[in-house]
PDB file of C-alpha atoms in Angstrom:
ATOM      1  CA  UNK A   1     170.897 130.166 104.526  1.00 62.00           C
ATOM      2  CA  UNK A   2     170.518 133.423 106.428  1.00 81.00           C
ATOM      3  CA  UNK A   3     168.058 132.853 109.234  1.00 89.00           C
ATOM      4  CA  UNK A   4     166.793 134.660 112.304  1.00 95.00           C
ATOM      5  CA  UNK A   5     164.825 132.485 114.696  1.00 95.00           C
ATOM      6  CA  UNK A   6     164.171 132.114 118.396  1.00 96.00           C
ATOM      7  CA  UNK A   7     166.388 129.766 120.382  1.00 96.00           C
ATOM      8  CA  UNK A   8     166.098 130.911 124.008  1.00 95.00           C
ATOM      9  CA  UNK A   9     168.217 132.322 126.818  1.00 96.00           C
ATOM     10  CA  UNK A  10     172.018 132.104 126.833  1.00 93.00           C
ATOM     11  CA  UNK A  11     173.105 128.544 127.662  1.00 93.00           C
ATOM     12  CA  UNK A  12     175.351 127.566 130.587  1.00 92.00           C
ATOM     13  CA  UNK A  13     177.204 124.352 129.871  1.00 92.00           C
ATOM     14  CA  UNK A  14     178.709 121.991 132.468  1.00 91.00           C
ATOM     15  CA  UNK A  15     179.744 118.324 132.659  1.00 90.00           C
ATOM     16  CA  UNK A  16     176.230 117.550 133.937  1.00 90.00           C
ATOM     17  CA  UNK A  17     174.396 119.120 131.009  1.00 91.00           C
ATOM     18  CA  UNK A  18     173.014 122.475 129.882  1.00 93.00           C
ATOM     19  CA  UNK A  19     171.044 125.115 131.786  1.00 94.00           C
ATOM     20  CA  UNK A  20     169.945 128.554 130.654  1.00 95.00           C
ATOM     21  CA  UNK A  21     170.600 132.028 132.069  1.00 94.00           C
ATOM     22  CA  UNK A  22     167.236 133.815 132.209  1.00 93.00           C
ATOM     23  CA  UNK A  23     169.013 137.131 132.848  1.00 92.00           C
ATOM     24  CA  UNK A  24     170.438 136.963 129.299  1.00 94.00           C
ATOM     25  CA  UNK A  25     167.399 136.417 127.029  1.00 96.00           C
ATOM     26  CA  UNK A  26     167.541 135.712 123.319  1.00 97.00           C
ATOM     27  CA  UNK A  27     167.704 139.039 121.432  1.00 97.00           C
ATOM     28  CA  UNK A  28     165.278 137.576 118.901  1.00 97.00           C
ATOM     29  CA  UNK A  29     162.596 138.430 121.471  1.00 95.00           C
ATOM     30  CA  UNK A  30     163.217 142.142 120.854  1.00 96.00           C
ATOM     31  CA  UNK A  31     163.721 142.173 117.077  1.00 96.00           C
ATOM     32  CA  UNK A  32     160.059 142.723 116.154  1.00 94.00           C
ATOM     33  CA  UNK A  33     159.750 145.658 118.561  1.00 93.00           C
ATOM     34  CA  UNK A  34     162.984 147.247 117.313  1.00 94.00           C
ATOM     35  CA  UNK A  35     161.902 146.870 113.679  1.00 93.00           C
ATOM     36  CA  UNK A  36     158.473 148.318 114.450  1.00 91.00           C
ATOM     37  CA  UNK A  37     160.039 151.382 116.051  1.00 91.00           C
ATOM     38  CA  UNK A  38     162.068 151.939 112.886  1.00 91.00           C
ATOM     39  CA  UNK A  39     159.053 151.288 110.648  1.00 88.00           C
ATOM     40  CA  UNK A  40     156.520 153.337 112.607  1.00 85.00           C
ATOM     41  CA  UNK A  41     158.301 156.294 114.214  1.00 84.00           C
ATOM     42  CA  UNK A  42     158.441 159.224 111.784  1.00 76.00           C
ATOM     43  CA  UNK A  43     161.741 160.751 112.802  1.00 78.00           C
ATOM     44  CA  UNK A  44     162.098 163.295 110.001  1.00 76.00           C
ATOM     45  CA  UNK A  45     158.614 164.804 110.313  1.00 71.00           C
ATOM     46  CA  UNK A  46     159.201 165.814 113.923  1.00 65.00           C
ATOM     47  CA  UNK A  47     162.727 167.167 113.804  1.00 61.00           C
ATOM     48  CA  UNK A  48     163.881 168.483 117.127  1.00 65.00           C
ATOM     49  CA  UNK A  49     160.779 167.286 118.939  1.00 84.00           C
ATOM     50  CA  UNK A  50     159.143 164.226 120.449  1.00 82.00           C
ATOM     51  CA  UNK A  51     158.353 161.116 118.430  1.00 86.00           C
ATOM     52  CA  UNK A  52     155.546 158.761 119.437  1.00 82.00           C
ATOM     53  CA  UNK A  53     154.470 155.259 118.586  1.00 78.00           C
ATOM     54  CA  UNK A  54     150.716 155.768 118.273  1.00 66.00           C
ATOM     55  CA  UNK A  55     149.632 152.634 116.447  1.00 68.00           C
ATOM     56  CA  UNK A  56     150.647 149.283 117.883  1.00 69.00           C
ATOM     57  CA  UNK A  57     150.623 146.384 115.445  1.00 73.00           C
ATOM     58  CA  UNK A  58     149.162 143.097 116.615  1.00 63.00           C
ATOM     59  CA  UNK A  59     151.555 140.805 114.751  1.00 71.00           C
ATOM     60  CA  UNK A  60     155.026 139.510 115.364  1.00 82.00           C
ATOM     61  CA  UNK A  61     157.318 139.357 112.341  1.00 90.00           C
ATOM     62  CA  UNK A  62     158.429 135.859 111.399  1.00 92.00           C
ATOM     63  CA  UNK A  63     162.066 134.960 110.818  1.00 92.00           C
ATOM     64  CA  UNK A  64     161.961 135.474 107.055  1.00 93.00           C
ATOM     65  CA  UNK A  65     160.328 138.894 107.414  1.00 94.00           C
ATOM     66  CA  UNK A  66     162.902 139.887 110.018  1.00 95.00           C
ATOM     67  CA  UNK A  67     165.787 139.009 107.707  1.00 95.00           C
ATOM     68  CA  UNK A  68     164.234 141.198 105.003  1.00 95.00           C
ATOM     69  CA  UNK A  69     163.613 144.099 107.402  1.00 94.00           C
ATOM     70  CA  UNK A  70     167.045 143.902 109.019  1.00 95.00           C
ATOM     71  CA  UNK A  71     168.489 143.940 105.476  1.00 95.00           C
ATOM     72  CA  UNK A  72     166.475 147.098 104.807  1.00 94.00           C
ATOM     73  CA  UNK A  73     168.077 149.005 107.667  1.00 94.00           C
ATOM     74  CA  UNK A  74     171.488 147.378 108.140  1.00 93.00           C
ATOM     75  CA  UNK A  75     173.690 148.036 105.125  1.00 87.00           C
ATOM     76  CA  UNK A  76     175.645 144.791 105.297  1.00 90.00           C
ATOM     77  CA  UNK A  77     173.522 141.971 106.648  1.00 91.00           C
ATOM     78  CA  UNK A  78     176.167 139.489 105.485  1.00 92.00           C
ATOM     79  CA  UNK A  79     178.480 140.978 108.096  1.00 93.00           C
ATOM     80  CA  UNK A  80     175.923 140.243 110.820  1.00 95.00           C
ATOM     81  CA  UNK A  81     175.900 136.555 109.949  1.00 94.00           C
ATOM     82  CA  UNK A  82     179.685 136.457 109.447  1.00 94.00           C
ATOM     83  CA  UNK A  83     180.214 138.088 112.845  1.00 93.00           C
ATOM     84  CA  UNK A  84     177.786 135.639 114.408  1.00 94.00           C
ATOM     85  CA  UNK A  85     179.808 132.747 112.985  1.00 95.00           C
ATOM     86  CA  UNK A  86     183.169 134.219 114.012  1.00 95.00           C
ATOM     87  CA  UNK A  87     181.908 135.124 117.465  1.00 94.00           C
ATOM     88  CA  UNK A  88     180.552 131.636 117.990  1.00 95.00           C
ATOM     89  CA  UNK A  89     183.805 129.947 116.982  1.00 96.00           C
ATOM     90  CA  UNK A  90     185.785 132.273 119.264  1.00 96.00           C
ATOM     91  CA  UNK A  91     183.420 131.659 122.186  1.00 94.00           C
ATOM     92  CA  UNK A  92     183.483 127.883 121.807  1.00 95.00           C
ATOM     93  CA  UNK A  93     187.269 127.908 121.456  1.00 96.00           C
ATOM     94  CA  UNK A  94     187.548 129.919 124.670  1.00 95.00           C
ATOM     95  CA  UNK A  95     185.187 127.562 126.530  1.00 95.00           C
ATOM     96  CA  UNK A  96     187.076 124.482 125.323  1.00 96.00           C
ATOM     97  CA  UNK A  97     190.451 125.923 126.365  1.00 96.00           C
ATOM     98  CA  UNK A  98     189.165 126.660 129.873  1.00 95.00           C
ATOM     99  CA  UNK A  99     187.789 123.143 130.235  1.00 96.00           C
ATOM    100  CA  UNK A 100     190.934 121.501 128.894  1.00 95.00           C
ATOM    101  CA  UNK A 101     193.096 123.576 131.256  1.00 95.00           C
ATOM    102  CA  UNK A 102     190.987 122.787 134.337  1.00 94.00           C
ATOM    103  CA  UNK A 103     193.079 120.439 136.524  1.00 93.00           C
ATOM    104  CA  UNK A 104     190.152 119.607 138.813  1.00 93.00           C
ATOM    105  CA  UNK A 105     188.225 117.632 136.200  1.00 93.00           C
ATOM    106  CA  UNK A 106     188.351 113.899 135.731  1.00 94.00           C
ATOM    107  CA  UNK A 107     188.769 112.525 132.223  1.00 94.00           C
ATOM    108  CA  UNK A 108     185.075 111.637 132.015  1.00 94.00           C
ATOM    109  CA  UNK A 109     183.985 115.059 133.310  1.00 94.00           C
ATOM    110  CA  UNK A 110     186.222 116.819 130.811  1.00 94.00           C
ATOM    111  CA  UNK A 111     184.935 114.746 127.891  1.00 95.00           C
ATOM    112  CA  UNK A 112     181.324 115.273 128.964  1.00 95.00           C
ATOM    113  CA  UNK A 113     181.823 119.031 129.271  1.00 95.00           C
ATOM    114  CA  UNK A 114     183.546 119.314 125.893  1.00 96.00           C
ATOM    115  CA  UNK A 115     180.811 117.200 124.320  1.00 95.00           C
ATOM    116  CA  UNK A 116     178.090 119.437 125.731  1.00 95.00           C
ATOM    117  CA  UNK A 117     179.869 122.517 124.391  1.00 96.00           C
ATOM    118  CA  UNK A 118     180.037 120.991 120.913  1.00 95.00           C
ATOM    119  CA  UNK A 119     176.382 119.933 121.035  1.00 95.00           C
ATOM    120  CA  UNK A 120     175.369 123.558 121.670  1.00 95.00           C
ATOM    121  CA  UNK A 121     177.310 124.955 118.695  1.00 96.00           C
ATOM    122  CA  UNK A 122     174.285 125.718 116.506  1.00 95.00           C
ATOM    123  CA  UNK A 123     172.387 127.137 119.476  1.00 96.00           C
ATOM    124  CA  UNK A 124     175.251 129.512 120.282  1.00 96.00           C
ATOM    125  CA  UNK A 125     175.483 130.474 116.611  1.00 96.00           C
ATOM    126  CA  UNK A 126     171.821 131.481 116.400  1.00 96.00           C
ATOM    127  CA  UNK A 127     171.900 133.229 119.775  1.00 96.00           C
ATOM    128  CA  UNK A 128     174.895 135.357 118.777  1.00 96.00           C
ATOM    129  CA  UNK A 129     173.541 136.088 115.291  1.00 96.00           C
ATOM    130  CA  UNK A 130     170.242 137.288 116.779  1.00 97.00           C
ATOM    131  CA  UNK A 131     172.172 139.498 119.177  1.00 96.00           C
ATOM    132  CA  UNK A 132     174.177 141.119 116.386  1.00 96.00           C
ATOM    133  CA  UNK A 133     171.055 141.784 114.303  1.00 97.00           C
ATOM    134  CA  UNK A 134     169.397 143.423 117.315  1.00 97.00           C
ATOM    135  CA  UNK A 135     172.426 145.570 118.106  1.00 96.00           C
ATOM    136  CA  UNK A 136     172.563 146.740 114.497  1.00 96.00           C
ATOM    137  CA  UNK A 137     168.938 147.909 114.712  1.00 97.00           C
ATOM    138  CA  UNK A 138     169.652 149.709 117.994  1.00 97.00           C
ATOM    139  CA  UNK A 139     172.576 151.553 116.420  1.00 96.00           C
ATOM    140  CA  UNK A 140     170.392 152.571 113.454  1.00 95.00           C
ATOM    141  CA  UNK A 141     167.771 153.917 115.884  1.00 95.00           C
ATOM    142  CA  UNK A 142     170.451 155.855 117.765  1.00 94.00           C
ATOM    143  CA  UNK A 143     171.784 157.345 114.524  1.00 93.00           C
ATOM    144  CA  UNK A 144     168.293 158.449 113.450  1.00 92.00           C
ATOM    145  CA  UNK A 145     167.701 160.091 116.823  1.00 91.00           C
ATOM    146  CA  UNK A 146     170.990 161.959 116.545  1.00 91.00           C
ATOM    147  CA  UNK A 147     170.655 162.975 112.906  1.00 89.00           C
ATOM    148  CA  UNK A 148     167.133 164.359 113.402  1.00 88.00           C
ATOM    149  CA  UNK A 149     167.789 166.023 116.764  1.00 87.00           C
ATOM    150  CA  UNK A 150     165.032 164.052 118.488  1.00 89.00           C
ATOM    151  CA  UNK A 151     164.506 165.091 122.100  1.00 90.00           C
ATOM    152  CA  UNK A 152     162.370 162.180 123.305  1.00 91.00           C
ATOM    153  CA  UNK A 153     160.672 158.971 122.195  1.00 92.00           C
ATOM    154  CA  UNK A 154     157.363 157.816 123.722  1.00 90.00           C
ATOM    155  CA  UNK A 155     156.037 154.267 123.324  1.00 90.00           C
ATOM    156  CA  UNK A 156     153.265 152.299 125.063  1.00 88.00           C
ATOM    157  CA  UNK A 157     154.312 149.607 127.489  1.00 87.00           C
ATOM    158  CA  UNK A 158     153.995 146.040 126.302  1.00 83.00           C
ATOM    159  CA  UNK A 159     155.342 144.069 123.355  1.00 86.00           C
ATOM    160  CA  UNK A 160     158.894 144.742 124.614  1.00 91.00           C
ATOM    161  CA  UNK A 161     158.935 148.410 123.534  1.00 92.00           C
ATOM    162  CA  UNK A 162     160.060 149.598 126.956  1.00 91.00           C
ATOM    163  CA  UNK A 163     162.849 147.023 127.094  1.00 93.00           C
ATOM    164  CA  UNK A 164     164.063 148.094 123.657  1.00 95.00           C
ATOM    165  CA  UNK A 165     164.147 151.741 124.763  1.00 95.00           C
ATOM    166  CA  UNK A 166     166.113 150.710 127.845  1.00 94.00           C
ATOM    167  CA  UNK A 167     168.686 148.964 125.630  1.00 96.00           C
ATOM    168  CA  UNK A 168     168.676 151.960 123.272  1.00 96.00           C
ATOM    169  CA  UNK A 169     169.542 154.265 126.178  1.00 95.00           C
ATOM    170  CA  UNK A 170     172.716 152.226 126.735  1.00 94.00           C
ATOM    171  CA  UNK A 171     173.640 152.516 123.043  1.00 95.00           C
ATOM    172  CA  UNK A 172     173.071 156.294 123.087  1.00 95.00           C
ATOM    173  CA  UNK A 173     175.396 156.712 126.059  1.00 92.00           C
ATOM    174  CA  UNK A 174     178.196 155.233 123.926  1.00 90.00           C
ATOM    175  CA  UNK A 175     177.164 157.100 120.769  1.00 90.00           C
ATOM    176  CA  UNK A 176     179.401 159.648 119.074  1.00 87.00           C
ATOM    177  CA  UNK A 177     178.594 162.183 120.414  1.00 88.00           C
ATOM    178  CA  UNK A 178     177.359 160.439 123.568  1.00 88.00           C
ATOM    179  CA  UNK A 179     173.959 161.242 125.058  1.00 92.00           C
ATOM    180  CA  UNK A 180     173.030 161.260 128.731  1.00 90.00           C
ATOM    181  CA  UNK A 181     169.941 159.235 127.794  1.00 93.00           C
ATOM    182  CA  UNK A 182     167.485 158.155 130.489  1.00 93.00           C
ATOM    183  CA  UNK A 183     164.262 156.175 130.404  1.00 92.00           C
ATOM    184  CA  UNK A 184     161.244 156.504 132.681  1.00 92.00           C
ATOM    185  CA  UNK A 185     157.759 155.018 132.985  1.00 93.00           C
ATOM    186  CA  UNK A 186     154.650 157.218 133.206  1.00 91.00           C
ATOM    187  CA  UNK A 187     150.920 156.596 133.487  1.00 89.00           C
ATOM    188  CA  UNK A 188     148.392 158.578 131.453  1.00 83.00           C
ATOM    189  CA  UNK A 189     144.656 157.888 131.262  1.00 82.00           C
ATOM    190  CA  UNK A 190     145.230 154.490 132.830  1.00 84.00           C
ATOM    191  CA  UNK A 191     147.863 153.465 130.286  1.00 85.00           C
ATOM    192  CA  UNK A 192     151.583 153.009 130.846  1.00 89.00           C
ATOM    193  CA  UNK A 193     154.225 154.589 128.622  1.00 91.00           C
ATOM    194  CA  UNK A 194     157.987 154.292 128.353  1.00 92.00           C
ATOM    195  CA  UNK A 195     159.686 157.625 127.674  1.00 93.00           C
ATOM    196  CA  UNK A 196     163.265 157.886 126.483  1.00 94.00           C
ATOM    197  CA  UNK A 197     164.761 161.338 127.040  1.00 93.00           C
ATOM    198  CA  UNK A 198     167.890 162.202 125.110  1.00 90.00           C
ATOM    199  CA  UNK A 199     168.576 165.145 127.431  1.00 83.00           C
ATOM    200  CA  UNK A 200     171.592 166.665 125.733  1.00 65.00           C
ATOM    201  CA  UNK A 201     174.854 165.233 124.429  1.00 55.00           C
ATOM    202  CA  UNK A 202     177.135 164.523 127.336  1.00 50.00           C
ATOM    203  CA  UNK A 203     180.326 166.608 127.317  1.00 51.00           C
ATOM    204  CA  UNK A 204     183.242 164.915 125.620  1.00 49.00           C
ATOM    205  CA  UNK A 205     186.126 163.988 127.897  1.00 53.00           C
ATOM    206  CA  UNK A 206     189.299 165.917 127.159  1.00 44.00           C
TER     207      UNK A 206
END
């Protein structure tokens, strides 16, 4: 069953148990905001200009709705789930090899560590699947910005919009052609806004 759901920050596994890296949050947190930008920003009606998110919706999409909406924008959602599965198996295999090759571990420590890795399999799988769905949406946003010659995107702060634009700036810098995208925060009439400037395509390296 294809499912997008929240699991939490990226886990850090050791012989003593599992902790979580708050600097690497679950991408599920940003899926609703990314979908709303795609659903609400009218890219084609403002070709070559600025696009704004004027109306903020009060709801968060649930997992089932997110699967449907990701399917709407990402051509091959099956690939997202397949890549999540493959990525998870590769990651766990890498972790297990490192533990098994560690000469400083006792037998009990090694077995405990390997057991904790295996216990977190489904968590890793959902974490990586969420990440791939989110990255797909970011790439779709970047393509729409490029295809419609958008110069800037303006969104209100809150509901993770600013964080999504920050991640989108990174995607645009690696786009073909690449953009020297930057994001800034501005205040207007007592409200905060995140503004993503495309600037102009960065020169290709020769």
